[in-house]
Amino acid sequence: MGRVATLTLASAVVAMLLPMIGCSGDGLTEIEGKVTLDGQPLTDGAIEFRPPDDQGPTAGAVVKDGYYQVRMAPAKYQVVITAFRTVGEEHAVSGDPSSPMVPKREEVPLQQYTQASATTVDVSPADDLDFALRSSP
């Protein structure tokens, strides 16, 4: 095969693959983003994407050090974020003083992205979705 034919074939392959960047054959796309709480990276939390009509699959991920990553189908979703803070330590097995100490967590009340807020986002391939949270007073 000549050089021109090889370049033409390579260009055709690239042109066919470009629309698929960010998507896989299963129809899911990789979404990632940052989550901050009062201007700082959320160190411990969870994010959930729910269909607004409760029909269809949900997707979710752990938020660690202000970052999350999840695979999901492009669509419109209600976003629910849960934030935690460490408030000390406790025994891993309640009532067993010989069990190891682990961080004691409590949920941080949020002003938005709660179950009651019904905040929605449109997820499309190759999106990065960042969320800036504010704690409730």
PDB file of C-alpha atoms in Angstrom:
ATOM      1  CA  MET A   1       0.000   0.000   0.000  1.00  0.00           C
ATOM      2  CA  GLY A   2       1.373   3.399  -0.954  1.00  0.00           C
ATOM      3  CA  ARG A   3       2.051   6.222   1.456  1.00  0.00           C
ATOM      4  CA  VAL A   4      -0.956   8.293   0.266  1.00  0.00           C
ATOM      5  CA  ALA A   5      -3.297   5.319   0.643  1.00  0.00           C
ATOM      6  CA  THR A   6      -1.947   4.610   4.148  1.00  0.00           C
ATOM      7  CA  LEU A   7      -2.466   8.244   5.218  1.00  0.00           C
ATOM      8  CA  THR A   8      -5.967   8.272   3.720  1.00  0.00           C
ATOM      9  CA  LEU A   9      -6.865   5.061   5.567  1.00  0.00           C
ATOM     10  CA  ALA A  10      -5.441   6.406   8.848  1.00  0.00           C
ATOM     11  CA  SER A  11      -7.394   9.657   8.434  1.00  0.00           C
ATOM     12  CA  ALA A  12     -10.612   7.714   7.814  1.00  0.00           C
ATOM     13  CA  VAL A  13     -10.094   5.615  10.954  1.00  0.00           C
ATOM     14  CA  VAL A  14      -9.444   8.718  13.082  1.00  0.00           C
ATOM     15  CA  ALA A  15     -12.547  10.421  11.659  1.00  0.00           C
ATOM     16  CA  MET A  16     -14.681   7.407  12.576  1.00  0.00           C
ATOM     17  CA  LEU A  17     -13.290   7.216  16.131  1.00  0.00           C
ATOM     18  CA  LEU A  18     -13.505  10.930  17.018  1.00  0.00           C
ATOM     19  CA  PRO A  19     -17.252  10.908  17.813  1.00  0.00           C
ATOM     20  CA  MET A  20     -16.681   8.075  20.278  1.00  0.00           C
ATOM     21  CA  ILE A  21     -14.123   9.845  22.466  1.00  0.00           C
ATOM     22  CA  GLY A  22     -15.478   9.867  26.006  1.00  0.00           C
ATOM     23  CA  CYS A  23     -17.901   7.017  25.358  1.00  0.00           C
ATOM     24  CA  SER A  24     -17.573   3.279  25.342  1.00  0.00           C
ATOM     25  CA  GLY A  25     -19.574   0.689  23.459  1.00  0.00           C
ATOM     26  CA  ASP A  26     -21.906   0.221  26.449  1.00  0.00           C
ATOM     27  CA  GLY A  27     -23.397   3.724  26.102  1.00  0.00           C
ATOM     28  CA  LEU A  28     -21.811   4.926  29.342  1.00  0.00           C
ATOM     29  CA  THR A  29     -19.511   7.890  29.684  1.00  0.00           C
ATOM     30  CA  GLU A  30     -16.843   8.696  32.261  1.00  0.00           C
ATOM     31  CA  ILE A  31     -17.773  11.736  34.363  1.00  0.00           C
ATOM     32  CA  GLU A  32     -15.401  13.274  36.871  1.00  0.00           C
ATOM     33  CA  GLY A  33     -15.222  16.443  38.811  1.00  0.00           C
ATOM     34  CA  LYS A  34     -14.385  18.386  41.916  1.00  0.00           C
ATOM     35  CA  VAL A  35     -16.564  18.963  44.963  1.00  0.00           C
ATOM     36  CA  THR A  36     -15.822  21.791  47.366  1.00  0.00           C
ATOM     37  CA  LEU A  37     -17.436  22.624  50.702  1.00  0.00           C
ATOM     38  CA  ASP A  38     -17.250  26.268  51.778  1.00  0.00           C
ATOM     39  CA  GLY A  39     -14.414  26.826  49.291  1.00  0.00           C
ATOM     40  CA  GLN A  40     -12.286  23.820  50.344  1.00  0.00           C
ATOM     41  CA  PRO A  41     -12.088  20.333  48.760  1.00  0.00           C
ATOM     42  CA  LEU A  42     -14.694  18.009  50.310  1.00  0.00           C
ATOM     43  CA  THR A  43     -12.524  15.456  52.088  1.00  0.00           C
ATOM     44  CA  ASP A  44     -15.208  12.824  52.708  1.00  0.00           C
ATOM     45  CA  GLY A  45     -18.567  12.387  51.005  1.00  0.00           C
ATOM     46  CA  ALA A  46     -20.708  10.743  48.366  1.00  0.00           C
ATOM     47  CA  ILE A  47     -22.412  11.884  45.175  1.00  0.00           C
ATOM     48  CA  GLU A  48     -25.468  10.297  43.593  1.00  0.00           C
ATOM     49  CA  PHE A  49     -27.069  10.947  40.205  1.00  0.00           C
ATOM     50  CA  ARG A  50     -30.768   9.976  40.111  1.00  0.00           C
ATOM     51  CA  PRO A  51     -33.226  10.167  37.228  1.00  0.00           C
ATOM     52  CA  PRO A  52     -35.615  13.075  38.034  1.00  0.00           C
ATOM     53  CA  ASP A  53     -38.660  10.847  37.483  1.00  0.00           C
ATOM     54  CA  ASP A  54     -37.185   7.922  39.473  1.00  0.00           C
ATOM     55  CA  GLN A  55     -37.322   5.851  36.273  1.00  0.00           C
ATOM     56  CA  GLY A  56     -34.021   4.371  35.179  1.00  0.00           C
ATOM     57  CA  PRO A  57     -30.638   3.610  36.670  1.00  0.00           C
ATOM     58  CA  THR A  58     -28.833   5.730  39.214  1.00  0.00           C
ATOM     59  CA  ALA A  59     -25.091   6.250  39.430  1.00  0.00           C
ATOM     60  CA  GLY A  60     -22.907   7.265  42.310  1.00  0.00           C
ATOM     61  CA  ALA A  61     -19.404   7.559  43.649  1.00  0.00           C
ATOM     62  CA  VAL A  62     -17.372   8.306  46.735  1.00  0.00           C
ATOM     63  CA  VAL A  63     -16.021  11.848  47.014  1.00  0.00           C
ATOM     64  CA  LYS A  64     -12.526  11.762  48.465  1.00  0.00           C
ATOM     65  CA  ASP A  65     -10.216  14.757  48.823  1.00  0.00           C
ATOM     66  CA  GLY A  66     -12.532  16.846  46.639  1.00  0.00           C
ATOM     67  CA  TYR A  67     -12.652  14.456  43.682  1.00  0.00           C
ATOM     68  CA  TYR A  68     -15.125  11.911  42.263  1.00  0.00           C
ATOM     69  CA  GLN A  69     -15.293   9.743  39.156  1.00  0.00           C
ATOM     70  CA  VAL A  70     -18.300   7.772  37.866  1.00  0.00           C
ATOM     71  CA  ARG A  71     -19.475   5.970  34.707  1.00  0.00           C
ATOM     72  CA  MET A  72     -23.037   6.675  33.679  1.00  0.00           C
ATOM     73  CA  ALA A  73     -25.398   7.080  30.758  1.00  0.00           C
ATOM     74  CA  PRO A  74     -25.754  10.600  29.345  1.00  0.00           C
ATOM     75  CA  ALA A  75     -29.105  12.011  30.551  1.00  0.00           C
ATOM     76  CA  LYS A  76     -30.685  14.492  32.951  1.00  0.00           C
ATOM     77  CA  TYR A  77     -30.154  13.629  36.646  1.00  0.00           C
ATOM     78  CA  GLN A  78     -31.031  14.961  40.080  1.00  0.00           C
ATOM     79  CA  VAL A  79     -27.798  15.404  42.049  1.00  0.00           C
ATOM     80  CA  VAL A  80     -27.673  14.454  45.736  1.00  0.00           C
ATOM     81  CA  ILE A  81     -24.422  15.017  47.629  1.00  0.00           C
ATOM     82  CA  THR A  82     -23.708  13.896  51.175  1.00  0.00           C
ATOM     83  CA  ALA A  83     -20.820  15.494  53.061  1.00  0.00           C
ATOM     84  CA  PHE A  84     -19.166  14.177  56.218  1.00  0.00           C
ATOM     85  CA  ARG A  85     -16.720  15.638  58.704  1.00  0.00           C
ATOM     86  CA  THR A  86     -14.555  13.891  61.269  1.00  0.00           C
ATOM     87  CA  VAL A  87     -15.517  14.781  64.851  1.00  0.00           C
ATOM     88  CA  GLY A  88     -13.157  12.549  66.799  1.00  0.00           C
ATOM     89  CA  GLU A  89     -12.554   8.820  67.112  1.00  0.00           C
ATOM     90  CA  GLU A  90     -14.560   5.815  68.225  1.00  0.00           C
ATOM     91  CA  HIS A  91     -14.063   2.061  68.501  1.00  0.00           C
ATOM     92  CA  ALA A  92     -14.729   0.193  65.263  1.00  0.00           C
ATOM     93  CA  VAL A  93     -17.019  -2.175  67.180  1.00  0.00           C
ATOM     94  CA  SER A  94     -19.255  -0.233  69.516  1.00  0.00           C
ATOM     95  CA  GLY A  95     -18.894  -1.454  73.104  1.00  0.00           C
ATOM     96  CA  ASP A  96     -15.677  -3.380  72.408  1.00  0.00           C
ATOM     97  CA  PRO A  97     -12.732  -1.436  73.854  1.00  0.00           C
ATOM     98  CA  SER A  98     -10.289  -3.902  72.265  1.00  0.00           C
ATOM     99  CA  SER A  99     -11.429  -2.994  68.726  1.00  0.00           C
ATOM    100  CA  PRO A 100      -9.302  -0.464  66.827  1.00  0.00           C
ATOM    101  CA  MET A 101     -10.093   3.227  66.874  1.00  0.00           C
ATOM    102  CA  VAL A 102     -11.574   4.675  63.681  1.00  0.00           C
ATOM    103  CA  PRO A 103     -12.615   8.218  62.731  1.00  0.00           C
ATOM    104  CA  LYS A 104     -16.062   9.214  63.994  1.00  0.00           C
ATOM    105  CA  ARG A 105     -17.992  10.962  61.244  1.00  0.00           C
ATOM    106  CA  GLU A 106     -21.091  13.111  61.194  1.00  0.00           C
ATOM    107  CA  GLU A 107     -23.081  14.413  58.246  1.00  0.00           C
ATOM    108  CA  VAL A 108     -22.657  18.087  57.349  1.00  0.00           C
ATOM    109  CA  PRO A 109     -25.983  19.864  56.702  1.00  0.00           C
ATOM    110  CA  LEU A 110     -25.898  21.363  53.200  1.00  0.00           C
ATOM    111  CA  GLN A 111     -27.800  24.252  51.614  1.00  0.00           C
ATOM    112  CA  GLN A 112     -28.062  22.603  48.183  1.00  0.00           C
ATOM    113  CA  TYR A 113     -27.728  19.265  46.356  1.00  0.00           C
ATOM    114  CA  THR A 114     -29.851  17.536  49.011  1.00  0.00           C
ATOM    115  CA  GLN A 115     -32.718  15.105  48.464  1.00  0.00           C
ATOM    116  CA  ALA A 116     -35.146  17.973  49.013  1.00  0.00           C
ATOM    117  CA  SER A 117     -33.456  20.428  46.634  1.00  0.00           C
ATOM    118  CA  ALA A 118     -34.159  18.547  43.367  1.00  0.00           C
ATOM    119  CA  THR A 119     -31.177  20.228  41.644  1.00  0.00           C
ATOM    120  CA  THR A 120     -30.671  18.672  38.202  1.00  0.00           C
ATOM    121  CA  VAL A 121     -27.816  18.548  35.705  1.00  0.00           C
ATOM    122  CA  ASP A 122     -27.558  17.398  32.098  1.00  0.00           C
ATOM    123  CA  VAL A 123     -24.789  14.825  31.708  1.00  0.00           C
ATOM    124  CA  SER A 124     -23.224  14.516  28.266  1.00  0.00           C
ATOM    125  CA  PRO A 125     -20.144  12.629  27.051  1.00  0.00           C
ATOM    126  CA  ALA A 126     -16.765  13.974  28.148  1.00  0.00           C
ATOM    127  CA  ASP A 127     -18.317  16.311  30.752  1.00  0.00           C
ATOM    128  CA  ASP A 128     -16.502  17.412  33.863  1.00  0.00           C
ATOM    129  CA  LEU A 129     -19.031  18.415  36.516  1.00  0.00           C
ATOM    130  CA  ASP A 130     -17.822  20.424  39.491  1.00  0.00           C
ATOM    131  CA  PHE A 131     -19.991  21.228  42.515  1.00  0.00           C
ATOM    132  CA  ALA A 132     -19.453  24.049  45.031  1.00  0.00           C
ATOM    133  CA  LEU A 133     -21.327  23.308  48.266  1.00  0.00           C
ATOM    134  CA  ARG A 134     -22.173  25.567  51.177  1.00  0.00           C
ATOM    135  CA  SER A 135     -22.805  24.192  54.646  1.00  0.00           C
ATOM    136  CA  SER A 136     -25.965  25.277  56.454  1.00  0.00           C
ATOM    137  CA  PRO A 137     -25.460  27.597  59.403  1.00  0.00           C
TER     138      PRO A 137
END
